[in-house]
Each structure stands twice: as structure tokens, then as C-alpha cells.
XYZ file of C-alpha atoms in Angstrom:
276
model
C 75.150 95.364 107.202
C 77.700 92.982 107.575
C 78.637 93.392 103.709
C 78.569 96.803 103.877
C 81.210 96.774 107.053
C 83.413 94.529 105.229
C 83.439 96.756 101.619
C 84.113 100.008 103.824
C 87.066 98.368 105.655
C 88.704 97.182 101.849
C 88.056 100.697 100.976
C 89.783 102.088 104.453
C 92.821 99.263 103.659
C 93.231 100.818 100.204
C 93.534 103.690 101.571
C 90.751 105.162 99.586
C 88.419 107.055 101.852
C 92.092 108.784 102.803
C 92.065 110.223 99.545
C 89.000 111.237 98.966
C 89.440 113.152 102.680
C 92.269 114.556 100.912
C 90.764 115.684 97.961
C 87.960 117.129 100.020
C 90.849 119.304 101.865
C 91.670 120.626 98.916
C 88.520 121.629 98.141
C 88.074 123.372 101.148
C 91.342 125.118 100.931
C 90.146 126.018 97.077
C 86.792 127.704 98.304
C 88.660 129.707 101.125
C 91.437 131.032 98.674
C 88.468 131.546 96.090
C 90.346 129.338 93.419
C 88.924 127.328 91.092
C 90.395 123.965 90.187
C 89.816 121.770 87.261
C 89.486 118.149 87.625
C 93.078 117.321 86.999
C 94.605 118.609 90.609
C 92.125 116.621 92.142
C 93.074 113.598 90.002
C 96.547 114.196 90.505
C 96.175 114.684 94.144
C 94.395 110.911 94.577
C 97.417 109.109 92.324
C 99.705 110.868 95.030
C 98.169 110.306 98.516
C 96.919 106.793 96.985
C 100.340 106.140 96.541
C 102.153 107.249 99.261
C 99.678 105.631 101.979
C 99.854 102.377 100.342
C 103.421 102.344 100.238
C 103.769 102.768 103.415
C 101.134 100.234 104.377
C 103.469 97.600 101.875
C 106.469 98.995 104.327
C 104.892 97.939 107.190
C 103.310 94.536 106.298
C 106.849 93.584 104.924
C 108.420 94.096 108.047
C 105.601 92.602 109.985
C 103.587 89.980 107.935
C 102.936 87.777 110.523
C 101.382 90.612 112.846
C 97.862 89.878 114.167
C 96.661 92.745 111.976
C 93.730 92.663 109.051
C 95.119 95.567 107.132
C 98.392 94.663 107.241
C 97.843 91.138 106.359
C 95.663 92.418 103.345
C 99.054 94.412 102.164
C 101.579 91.655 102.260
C 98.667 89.577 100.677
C 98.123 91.367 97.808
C 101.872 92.740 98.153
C 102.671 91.839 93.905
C 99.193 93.321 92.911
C 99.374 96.884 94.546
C 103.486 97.091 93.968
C 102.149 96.768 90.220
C 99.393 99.023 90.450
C 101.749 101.589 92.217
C 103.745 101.098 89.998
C 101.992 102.002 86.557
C 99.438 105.074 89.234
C 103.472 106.615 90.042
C 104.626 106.626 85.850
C 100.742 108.174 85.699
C 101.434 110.981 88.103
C 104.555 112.021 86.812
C 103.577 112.222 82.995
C 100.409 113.363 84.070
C 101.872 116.071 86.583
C 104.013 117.342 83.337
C 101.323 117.189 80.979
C 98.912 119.286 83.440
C 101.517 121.495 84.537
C 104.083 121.956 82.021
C 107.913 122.342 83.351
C 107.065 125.499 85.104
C 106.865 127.020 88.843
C 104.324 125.089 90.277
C 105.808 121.368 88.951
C 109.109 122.381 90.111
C 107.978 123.672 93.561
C 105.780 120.870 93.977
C 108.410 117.774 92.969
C 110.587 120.317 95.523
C 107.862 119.482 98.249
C 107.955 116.108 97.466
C 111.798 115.576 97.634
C 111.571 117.173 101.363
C 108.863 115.519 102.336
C 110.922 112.129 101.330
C 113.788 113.642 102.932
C 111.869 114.325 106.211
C 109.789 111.041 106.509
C 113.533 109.341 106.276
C 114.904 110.788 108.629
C 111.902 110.815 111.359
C 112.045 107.019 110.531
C 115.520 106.760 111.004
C 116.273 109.203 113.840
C 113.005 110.391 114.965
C 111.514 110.465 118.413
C 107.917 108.286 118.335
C 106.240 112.016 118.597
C 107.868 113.269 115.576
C 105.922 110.831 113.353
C 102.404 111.845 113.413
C 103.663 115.416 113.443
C 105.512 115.348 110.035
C 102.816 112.935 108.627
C 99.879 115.422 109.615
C 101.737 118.600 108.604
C 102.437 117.415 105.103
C 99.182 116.049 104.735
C 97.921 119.387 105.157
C 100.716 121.164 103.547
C 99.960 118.792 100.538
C 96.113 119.635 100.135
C 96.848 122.900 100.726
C 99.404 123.414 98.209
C 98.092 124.159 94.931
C 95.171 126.181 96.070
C 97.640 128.558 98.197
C 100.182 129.142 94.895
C 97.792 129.745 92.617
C 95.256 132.282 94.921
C 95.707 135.881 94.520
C 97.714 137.317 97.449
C 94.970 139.510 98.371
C 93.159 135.863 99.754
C 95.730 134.854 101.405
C 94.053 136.163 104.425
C 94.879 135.458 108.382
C 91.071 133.496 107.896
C 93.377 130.889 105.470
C 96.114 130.395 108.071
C 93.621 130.034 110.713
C 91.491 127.299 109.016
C 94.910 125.763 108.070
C 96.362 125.732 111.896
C 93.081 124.017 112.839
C 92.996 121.426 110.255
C 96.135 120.689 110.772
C 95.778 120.060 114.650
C 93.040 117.806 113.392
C 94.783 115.369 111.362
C 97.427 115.282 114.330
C 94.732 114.918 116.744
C 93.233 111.841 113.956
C 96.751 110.471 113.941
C 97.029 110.541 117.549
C 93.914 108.612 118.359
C 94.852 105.935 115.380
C 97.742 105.667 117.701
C 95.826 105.242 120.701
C 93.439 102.326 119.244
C 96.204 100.672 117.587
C 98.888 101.189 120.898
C 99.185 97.039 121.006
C 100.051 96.223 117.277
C 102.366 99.081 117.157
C 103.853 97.503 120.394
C 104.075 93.703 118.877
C 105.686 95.312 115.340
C 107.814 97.801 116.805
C 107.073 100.900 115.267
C 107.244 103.963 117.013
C 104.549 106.808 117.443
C 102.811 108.784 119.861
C 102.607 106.133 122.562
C 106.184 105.859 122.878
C 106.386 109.504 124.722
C 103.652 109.348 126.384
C 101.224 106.395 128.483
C 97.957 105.671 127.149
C 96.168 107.209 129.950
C 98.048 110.144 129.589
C 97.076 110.515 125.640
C 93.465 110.064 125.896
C 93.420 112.919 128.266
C 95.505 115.042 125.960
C 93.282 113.981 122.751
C 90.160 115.295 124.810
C 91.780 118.470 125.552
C 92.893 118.800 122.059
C 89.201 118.403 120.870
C 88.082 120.951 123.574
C 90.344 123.593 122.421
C 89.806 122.754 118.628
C 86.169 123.281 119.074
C 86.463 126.131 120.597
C 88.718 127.684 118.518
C 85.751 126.848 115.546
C 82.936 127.955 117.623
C 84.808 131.422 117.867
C 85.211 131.123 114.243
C 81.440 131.681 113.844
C 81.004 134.715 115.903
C 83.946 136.387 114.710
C 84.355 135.717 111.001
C 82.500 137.430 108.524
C 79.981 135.402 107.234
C 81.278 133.884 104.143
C 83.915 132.159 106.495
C 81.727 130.729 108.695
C 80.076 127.581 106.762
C 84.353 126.604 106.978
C 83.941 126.750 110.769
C 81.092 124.935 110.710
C 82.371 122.101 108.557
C 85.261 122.085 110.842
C 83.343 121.723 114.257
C 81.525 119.196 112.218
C 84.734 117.170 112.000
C 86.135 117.757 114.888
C 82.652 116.797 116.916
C 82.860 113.188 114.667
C 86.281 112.519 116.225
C 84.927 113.198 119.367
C 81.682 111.265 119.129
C 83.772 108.455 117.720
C 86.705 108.071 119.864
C 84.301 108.509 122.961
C 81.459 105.862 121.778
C 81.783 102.526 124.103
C 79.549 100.348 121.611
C 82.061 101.346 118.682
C 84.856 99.149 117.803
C 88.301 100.004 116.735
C 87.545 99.722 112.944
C 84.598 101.622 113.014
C 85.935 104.021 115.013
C 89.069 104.493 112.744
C 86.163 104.477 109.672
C 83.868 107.136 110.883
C 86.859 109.285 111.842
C 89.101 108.870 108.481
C 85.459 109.822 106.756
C 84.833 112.760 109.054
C 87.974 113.883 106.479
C 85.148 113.814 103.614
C 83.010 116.739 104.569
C 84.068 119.864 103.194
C 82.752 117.874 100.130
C 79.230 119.380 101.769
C 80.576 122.761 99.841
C 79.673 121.131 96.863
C 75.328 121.935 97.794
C 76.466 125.502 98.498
């Protein structure tokens, strides 16, 4: 058990079970649009979120390398290695973006996301109130999923069901970020960073991440009397997700890190689609 623990928390400092949450979210978003992708998106998708988180998680441990943190520490560690690997996965993406793709509407919209995003994460960083962090982070990360899936469905399935699901998930992965906030309130204190806890008291943010999960699971319980029922296995994975969070961030005998696991997991169910 103990191995176990340790190989999921190398996988959770990588990043990885992040991106396979992500590419789960796509596939989600696919099945509600009714779009089929091919393997490359997914692939594609991976390089990118791979990248990005890591980056950031180099960022951090540069600025704080001495911080009484595991993951961090792991970073500035193995700083050389993963700048390399980031490296040669970023030259990847591109070519492979323009190979997959061509130089056509959805490259050049997409690279156009990714400037603003860049733009946008810069100037949160630099200007930003702590709240505005987890709100940009969580609304690209489910702009980002979302993307491809939403260009290339036929505008007839771009139903109000799509912008629904989409509004939920992405209170979810604010509501994730928020309790990753919450857990980790006394390294982010020690490094300096600002998030969440700097507008508003702990006490005060575990009541609002319990009435965010309230309202989020209502909203997907009404999903499944009102929908027609080839949206409804979405608002059960949802409720699904949304119920791990809560079983999670409530549990007592639960550390942090195994909280944090079972909650950046919870990100890898729509793969459940797959058996239907």
C-alpha cells in the first residue's frame, strides 16, 4: 500500500492524473456535442496541459525551493530533467499541432486561445486579486477541454444541455481549486503566493466550498429529472464527481495528499463513457 501511495503521488507531482482528467473532459464534452475525435486531439491535449502544469510547478519551486513542500521540492529537484523534457513535449506540440491541423481555422483559433490565456495568467499574476487565480485557471481549463469538441460540433448540438454541463464543470474545477487552496492555506502562506485564502478566512471558505457542493449537486440531480434521457448518464457522471469532492474534502481519516489524489482523479470519470 505504501508503494502504491508513493507511485500515485509521483504521478499527481507530474501532473499526470491532471491530464488524463483533462483528456477525460474532453471526452465528455465530445459525447455531448456528438463529435468524434481521433486519437491525435487527445494526444495533443496531454503535451499541452502536461506542459503548462509543470511549468508552473518549475515556477513555483524556483521561487520557493527551500519550502517545506514534497511536490515542490520534487520540481526544483528534477528542475534540468523536466525543463528538457518540456522542452522537446513543447517543439512536439507545435509540429504536431500543424501536422494534425494544417494552418487552418482551428490552429489559428486555438494558438489565439493560447496567446490570451498567456496574456491573462500574466496579468492575474502580476495584478491580480488572490480570487482571480483559481478563477482564470479553472475557466481555461474548461475552456481548453472544451475547445475542439465545441468548433468542430454541428451547431444544431450546440444545445443549452452543452452550456449547462459546461457551467457546472466549470464551477467544479473552481470548487477543486478552491479546496487545493484550502489544504494547502499554510505553504501558500510561507511562499507567498496568492489565491483564494487571501480574500477570504479559512473558516469562511470551507463553508462556501460546502455550499458550492450543495448547489452543484443539485443543479445535477435536476439534470436527471429534466433532461431527456441521453443527457442524463452526463449528470450522473457529474454528481459522481462532485459527491468525490465532497466525500473527500469532508473525510477526517484522509490526509491532505490523499485528499488532493482522490479529488484530482474524481477528474477521470467521464472516461466511464467509454463502457457505454
Amino acid at each position: 500500500m505504501f508503494i502504491f501511495k508513493k507511485v500515485l503521488l509521483c504521478l499527481s507531482w507530474l501532473s499526470i492524473d491532471v491530464v488524463i482528467g483533462a483528456t477525460a473532459g474532453m471526452y465528455y464534452f465530445a459525447e455531448v456535442l456528438h463529435v468524434q475525435l481521433d486519437w491525435p486531439p487527445y494526444f495533443l491535449l496531454s503535451l499541452a496541459v502536461w506542459c503548462i502544469y509543470n511549468l508552473d510547478h518549475i515556477l513555483d519551486s524556483q521561487s520557493q525551493p527551500d519550502l517545506n513542500s514534497p511536490r515542490r521540492q520534487f520540481h526544483h529537484r528534477n528542475r534540468k530533467t523536466l525543463v528538457f523534457i518540456l522542452a522537446i513535449l513543447t517543439v512536439l506540440g507545435v509540429f504536431g499541432g500543424i501536422w494534425w491541423f494544417g494552418w487552418g481555422k482551428e490552429l489559428q483559433l486555438t494558438l489565439g486561445l493560447g496567446v490570451l490565456i498567456g496574456l491573462v495568467r500574466l496579468l492575474v499574476w502580476k495584478l491580480g486579486k488572490g480570487w482571480m487565480k483559481e478563477i482564470s485557471i479553472a475557466l481555461f481549463y474548461v475552456v481548453g477541454i472544451a475547445w475542439l469538441p465545441y468548433l468542430w460540433a454541428n451547431p444544431l448540438d450546440r444545445s443549452d444541455e452543452f452550456f449547462l454541463f459546461f457551467a457546472i464543470y466549470l464551477i467544479l474545477a473552481l470548487l477543486n481549486l478552491w479546496i487545493l487552496s484550502y489544504l494547502d492555506v499554510e505553504e501558500d502562506r510561507q511562499a507567498g503566493f496568492f489565491s483564494a485564502t487571501n480574500a477570504f478566512a479559512p473558516d469562511k471558505l470551507r463553508r462556501l466550498i460546502f455550499y458550492v457542493i450543495g448547489i452543484l449537486a443539485f443543479a445535477s440531480i435536476l439534470t436527471l429529472f429534466f433532461l431527456t434521457s441521453f443527457y442524463k448518464i452526463f449528470g450522473w457522471l457529474l454528481l459522481s464527481m462532485i459527491l468525490v469532492h465532497h466525500w473527500a474534502f469532508s473525510n477526517q481519516k484522509l490526509d491532505s495528499d490523499q485528499k488532493r489524489l482522490w479529488m484530482e482523479w474524481a477528474f477521470s470519470i467521464p472516461w466511464l463513457l467509454l463502457l457505454f
